[in-house]
Amino acid sequence: AQRVTQPEKLLSVFKGAPVELKCNYSYSGSPELFWYVQYSRQRLQLLLRHISRESIKGFTADLNKGETSFHLKKPFAQEEDSAMYYCALTSQAGTALIFGKGTTLSVSS
Amino acid sequence: ETGVTQSPTHLIKTRGQQVTLRCSSQSGHNTVSWYQQALGQGPQFIFQYYREEENGRGNFPPRFSGLQFPNYSSELNVNALELDDSALYLCASSFRGQANTGELFFGEGSRLTVL
């Protein structure tokens, strides 16, 4: 079964501290993985996708097939990073995104 | 460029009633997907429409149905409403080309409360 697990409901850090939002997945084959973000009073939007191997707003995520993980990392958190973060993967049929339950990141000064 | 718009933003229904939610896709997009997001959960895929036909369906009963129109806008219909249908319903549009990039553009959602 395809599944995305985000073990933390809430992650609280201080400004300038490193951040790691955990994501584990279950999938047969080669998954396409994404991180979506929802800032306060904004709509859900794509943050980054693993195939692009890009850094967006200082965030990176590496796909680790051995550990079936796709953790989101940022070396120095900023207050504007406070948001809800969802890890997602494309279903095997390719028509749906399967989301985790999300992690709320709270960055305080 | 106009983003995804959904209506209504909020509505309250009673058990057994029927509801229709509407979505206008982003300009240039030809595919619409609907997701249900219950409180404290991630979005859950209901179905996708492409070329006015259902192109994939999640684990939802037949009383959840949809339409896509020639202008790519879409409707989600839910019959015989149950209390558990209370949720935020998200519409997302995308362009289905040769490869599915997985980037969906979401609306702000329609919050349905069933009493």
Short mmCIF file of C-alpha atoms in Angstrom, two decimals:
data_model
loop_
_atom_site.label_atom_id
_atom_site.label_comp_id
_atom_site.label_asym_id
_atom_site.label_seq_id
_atom_site.Cartn_x
_atom_site.Cartn_y
_atom_site.Cartn_z
CA ALA A 1 0.00 0.00 0.00
CA GLN A 2 1.13 3.52 -0.72
CA ARG A 3 1.40 5.58 2.40
CA VAL A 4 3.12 8.72 3.70
CA THR A 5 3.94 9.06 7.38
CA GLN A 6 4.87 12.30 9.08
CA PRO A 7 5.56 11.31 12.68
CA GLU A 8 5.53 14.80 14.19
CA LYS A 9 2.34 16.86 14.47
CA LEU A 10 4.21 19.87 15.76
CA LEU A 11 7.82 20.96 15.60
CA SER A 12 8.85 24.05 17.55
CA VAL A 13 12.28 25.62 17.06
CA PHE A 14 13.99 28.92 17.71
CA LYS A 15 14.97 31.27 14.92
CA GLY A 16 18.38 30.32 13.54
CA ALA A 17 18.15 26.70 14.66
CA PRO A 18 18.31 23.82 12.16
CA VAL A 19 15.06 22.23 11.10
CA GLU A 20 14.28 18.70 9.98
CA LEU A 21 10.73 17.69 9.14
CA LYS A 22 10.48 13.94 8.86
CA CYS A 23 8.69 12.03 6.13
CA ASN A 24 8.66 8.27 5.56
CA TYR A 25 6.85 6.54 2.76
CA SER A 26 5.67 3.15 1.62
CA TYR A 27 5.68 2.55 -2.12
CA SER A 28 6.44 -0.21 -4.62
CA GLY A 29 8.83 1.00 -7.26
CA SER A 30 10.30 4.46 -7.75
CA PRO A 31 8.18 7.14 -6.09
CA GLU A 32 7.85 10.78 -6.99
CA LEU A 33 7.93 12.78 -3.77
CA PHE A 34 6.98 16.33 -2.92
CA TRP A 35 6.75 18.77 -0.07
CA TYR A 36 3.74 21.10 -0.01
CA VAL A 37 3.40 24.04 2.37
CA GLN A 38 0.49 26.06 3.67
CA TYR A 39 1.27 29.41 5.26
CA SER A 40 -1.28 31.09 7.51
CA ARG A 41 -4.32 32.28 5.52
CA GLN A 42 -2.82 31.06 2.25
CA ARG A 43 -3.62 28.12 0.05
CA LEU A 44 -1.68 24.91 -0.15
CA GLN A 45 1.27 25.23 -2.55
CA LEU A 46 4.18 23.19 -3.82
CA LEU A 47 7.46 23.82 -2.01
CA LEU A 48 9.75 21.38 -3.75
CA ARG A 49 9.89 18.04 -5.56
CA HIS A 50 12.62 15.45 -5.33
CA ILE A 51 13.22 15.10 -9.06
CA SER A 52 14.26 18.75 -9.27
CA ARG A 53 16.90 18.38 -6.56
CA GLU A 54 16.45 22.08 -5.89
CA SER A 55 16.66 24.31 -2.85
CA ILE A 56 13.64 26.51 -2.28
CA LYS A 57 13.66 29.19 0.42
CA GLY A 58 16.71 27.44 1.87
CA PHE A 59 14.90 24.09 2.18
CA THR A 60 16.25 20.87 0.70
CA ALA A 61 15.00 17.31 0.75
CA ASP A 62 16.89 14.18 -0.22
CA LEU A 63 15.22 10.97 -1.21
CA ASN A 64 16.71 8.02 0.70
CA LYS A 65 15.37 4.86 -0.88
CA GLY A 66 17.10 2.60 1.62
CA GLU A 67 15.36 4.27 4.55
CA THR A 68 12.26 5.16 2.47
CA SER A 69 12.53 8.71 3.72
CA PHE A 70 12.25 12.20 2.25
CA HIS A 71 13.04 14.52 5.16
CA LEU A 72 12.85 18.29 4.67
CA LYS A 73 15.78 20.25 6.04
CA LYS A 74 16.84 23.83 6.53
CA PRO A 75 20.06 24.82 8.31
CA PHE A 76 18.77 28.08 9.85
CA ALA A 77 15.05 28.48 10.46
CA GLN A 78 13.33 31.84 9.99
CA GLU A 79 10.10 33.04 11.58
CA GLU A 80 8.48 33.23 8.13
CA ASP A 81 9.00 29.46 7.78
CA SER A 82 6.22 28.91 10.31
CA ALA A 83 3.56 26.94 8.42
CA MET A 84 1.97 23.53 7.92
CA TYR A 85 4.11 21.20 5.84
CA TYR A 86 2.81 18.16 3.99
CA CYS A 87 4.86 15.41 2.43
CA ALA A 88 3.23 13.74 -0.57
CA LEU A 89 3.89 11.12 -3.21
CA THR A 90 2.32 10.39 -6.57
CA SER A 91 0.08 7.34 -6.68
CA GLN A 92 1.17 4.47 -8.90
CA ALA A 93 -1.59 5.35 -11.33
CA GLY A 94 -0.10 8.82 -11.51
CA THR A 95 -3.41 10.60 -11.05
CA ALA A 96 -3.36 11.37 -7.34
CA LEU A 97 -1.14 12.77 -4.66
CA ILE A 98 -1.09 10.85 -1.41
CA PHE A 99 -0.49 13.22 1.48
CA GLY A 100 0.78 12.70 4.98
CA LYS A 101 -1.09 14.21 7.92
CA GLY A 102 1.20 17.21 8.00
CA THR A 103 3.60 18.80 10.48
CA THR A 104 3.14 22.26 11.90
CA LEU A 105 6.44 24.10 12.08
CA SER A 106 6.57 26.94 14.59
CA VAL A 107 9.63 29.19 14.57
CA SER A 108 9.92 31.67 17.40
CA SER A 109 12.46 34.35 18.20
CA GLU B 1 -3.28 34.73 -14.51
CA THR B 2 -6.33 33.73 -12.51
CA GLY B 3 -5.84 31.13 -9.81
CA VAL B 4 -8.16 28.33 -8.77
CA THR B 5 -11.41 29.63 -7.33
CA GLN B 6 -13.97 27.64 -5.37
CA SER B 7 -17.51 28.33 -4.26
CA PRO B 8 -19.11 28.47 -1.84
CA THR B 9 -16.47 29.06 0.82
CA HIS B 10 -18.65 27.78 3.65
CA LEU B 11 -21.93 25.91 3.80
CA ILE B 12 -24.02 23.99 6.30
CA LYS B 13 -26.22 21.05 5.36
CA THR B 14 -28.17 18.39 7.23
CA ARG B 15 -27.83 14.64 6.99
CA GLY B 16 -29.39 13.17 3.88
CA GLN B 17 -29.20 16.37 1.85
CA GLN B 18 -27.23 16.85 -1.33
CA VAL B 19 -24.50 19.41 -2.02
CA THR B 20 -22.75 20.79 -5.10
CA LEU B 21 -19.36 22.45 -4.87
CA ARG B 22 -17.87 24.40 -7.75
CA CYS B 23 -14.36 25.03 -8.98
CA SER B 24 -12.83 27.17 -11.70
CA SER B 25 -9.43 25.93 -12.72
CA GLN B 26 -6.39 28.08 -13.26
CA SER B 27 -6.01 29.56 -16.71
CA GLY B 28 -4.25 27.12 -19.04
CA HIS B 29 -4.95 24.04 -16.94
CA ASN B 30 -6.91 21.08 -18.30
CA THR B 31 -7.11 18.75 -15.31
CA VAL B 32 -9.05 19.11 -12.08
CA SER B 33 -8.69 17.04 -8.93
CA TRP B 34 -10.80 17.06 -5.79
CA TYR B 35 -9.53 16.33 -2.30
CA GLN B 36 -11.26 15.98 1.06
CA GLN B 37 -9.42 17.27 4.11
CA ALA B 38 -10.86 16.30 7.47
CA LEU B 39 -9.75 18.15 10.57
CA GLY B 40 -6.19 17.26 11.52
CA GLN B 41 -5.64 15.16 8.40
CA GLY B 42 -3.88 15.64 5.11
CA PRO B 43 -5.86 16.03 1.89
CA GLN B 44 -7.34 12.77 0.63
CA PHE B 45 -7.86 12.19 -3.09
CA ILE B 46 -11.47 11.89 -4.21
CA PHE B 47 -11.14 11.89 -8.01
CA GLN B 48 -9.59 13.59 -11.00
CA TYR B 49 -11.18 14.84 -14.22
CA TYR B 50 -9.43 15.17 -17.54
CA ARG B 51 -11.14 15.85 -20.87
CA GLU B 52 -14.49 15.86 -19.09
CA GLU B 53 -14.09 12.28 -17.90
CA GLU B 54 -13.19 10.78 -14.55
CA ASN B 55 -9.52 9.84 -14.76
CA GLY B 56 -8.85 8.23 -11.41
CA ARG B 57 -10.75 7.79 -8.17
CA GLY B 58 -9.83 7.39 -4.56
CA ASN B 59 -11.56 5.32 -1.93
CA PHE B 60 -14.85 7.22 -1.90
CA PRO B 61 -18.36 5.80 -2.41
CA PRO B 62 -20.42 6.45 -5.56
CA ARG B 63 -22.47 9.12 -3.82
CA PHE B 64 -19.43 11.33 -4.48
CA SER B 65 -19.63 12.30 -8.13
CA GLY B 66 -18.27 15.01 -10.34
CA LEU B 67 -18.32 16.79 -13.63
CA GLN B 68 -15.85 18.69 -15.74
CA PHE B 69 -17.08 21.19 -18.27
CA PRO B 70 -15.59 22.20 -21.64
CA ASN B 71 -14.04 25.30 -20.03
CA TYR B 72 -12.30 22.92 -17.55
CA SER B 73 -14.32 24.10 -14.57
CA SER B 74 -15.67 21.35 -12.36
CA GLU B 75 -18.32 20.36 -9.85
CA LEU B 76 -18.25 17.96 -6.95
CA ASN B 77 -21.62 16.51 -5.95
CA VAL B 78 -22.24 14.61 -2.76
CA ASN B 79 -25.57 12.86 -2.23
CA ALA B 80 -27.10 11.54 0.98
CA LEU B 81 -24.78 13.55 3.18
CA GLU B 82 -23.41 11.92 6.31
CA LEU B 83 -21.93 13.55 9.39
CA ASP B 84 -18.46 12.27 8.41
CA ASP B 85 -18.64 14.24 5.18
CA SER B 86 -17.95 17.38 7.20
CA ALA B 87 -14.59 18.56 5.91
CA LEU B 88 -12.72 21.06 3.78
CA TYR B 89 -13.06 20.19 0.11
CA LEU B 90 -10.13 21.28 -2.00
CA CYS B 91 -10.06 21.65 -5.74
CA ALA B 92 -6.72 21.55 -7.53
CA SER B 93 -5.94 22.15 -11.16
CA SER B 94 -2.95 21.16 -13.23
CA PHE B 95 -1.82 20.81 -16.80
CA ARG B 96 -1.61 17.26 -17.94
CA GLY B 97 1.01 17.13 -20.62
CA GLN B 98 3.41 14.42 -21.53
CA ALA B 99 4.59 13.99 -17.96
CA ASN B 100 2.75 14.42 -14.71
CA THR B 101 4.94 16.77 -12.70
CA GLY B 102 2.79 16.43 -9.61
CA GLU B 103 2.44 20.18 -9.19
CA LEU B 104 -1.11 20.93 -8.24
CA PHE B 105 -2.51 24.42 -7.84
CA PHE B 106 -5.04 24.48 -5.04
CA GLY B 107 -8.04 26.61 -4.33
CA GLU B 108 -8.85 27.90 -0.87
CA GLY B 109 -11.46 25.22 -0.35
CA SER B 110 -15.12 24.88 0.51
CA ARG B 111 -15.81 24.07 4.14
CA LEU B 112 -18.82 21.80 4.49
CA THR B 113 -20.50 21.18 7.81
CA VAL B 114 -23.11 18.43 8.02
CA LEU B 115 -25.46 18.56 11.00
#
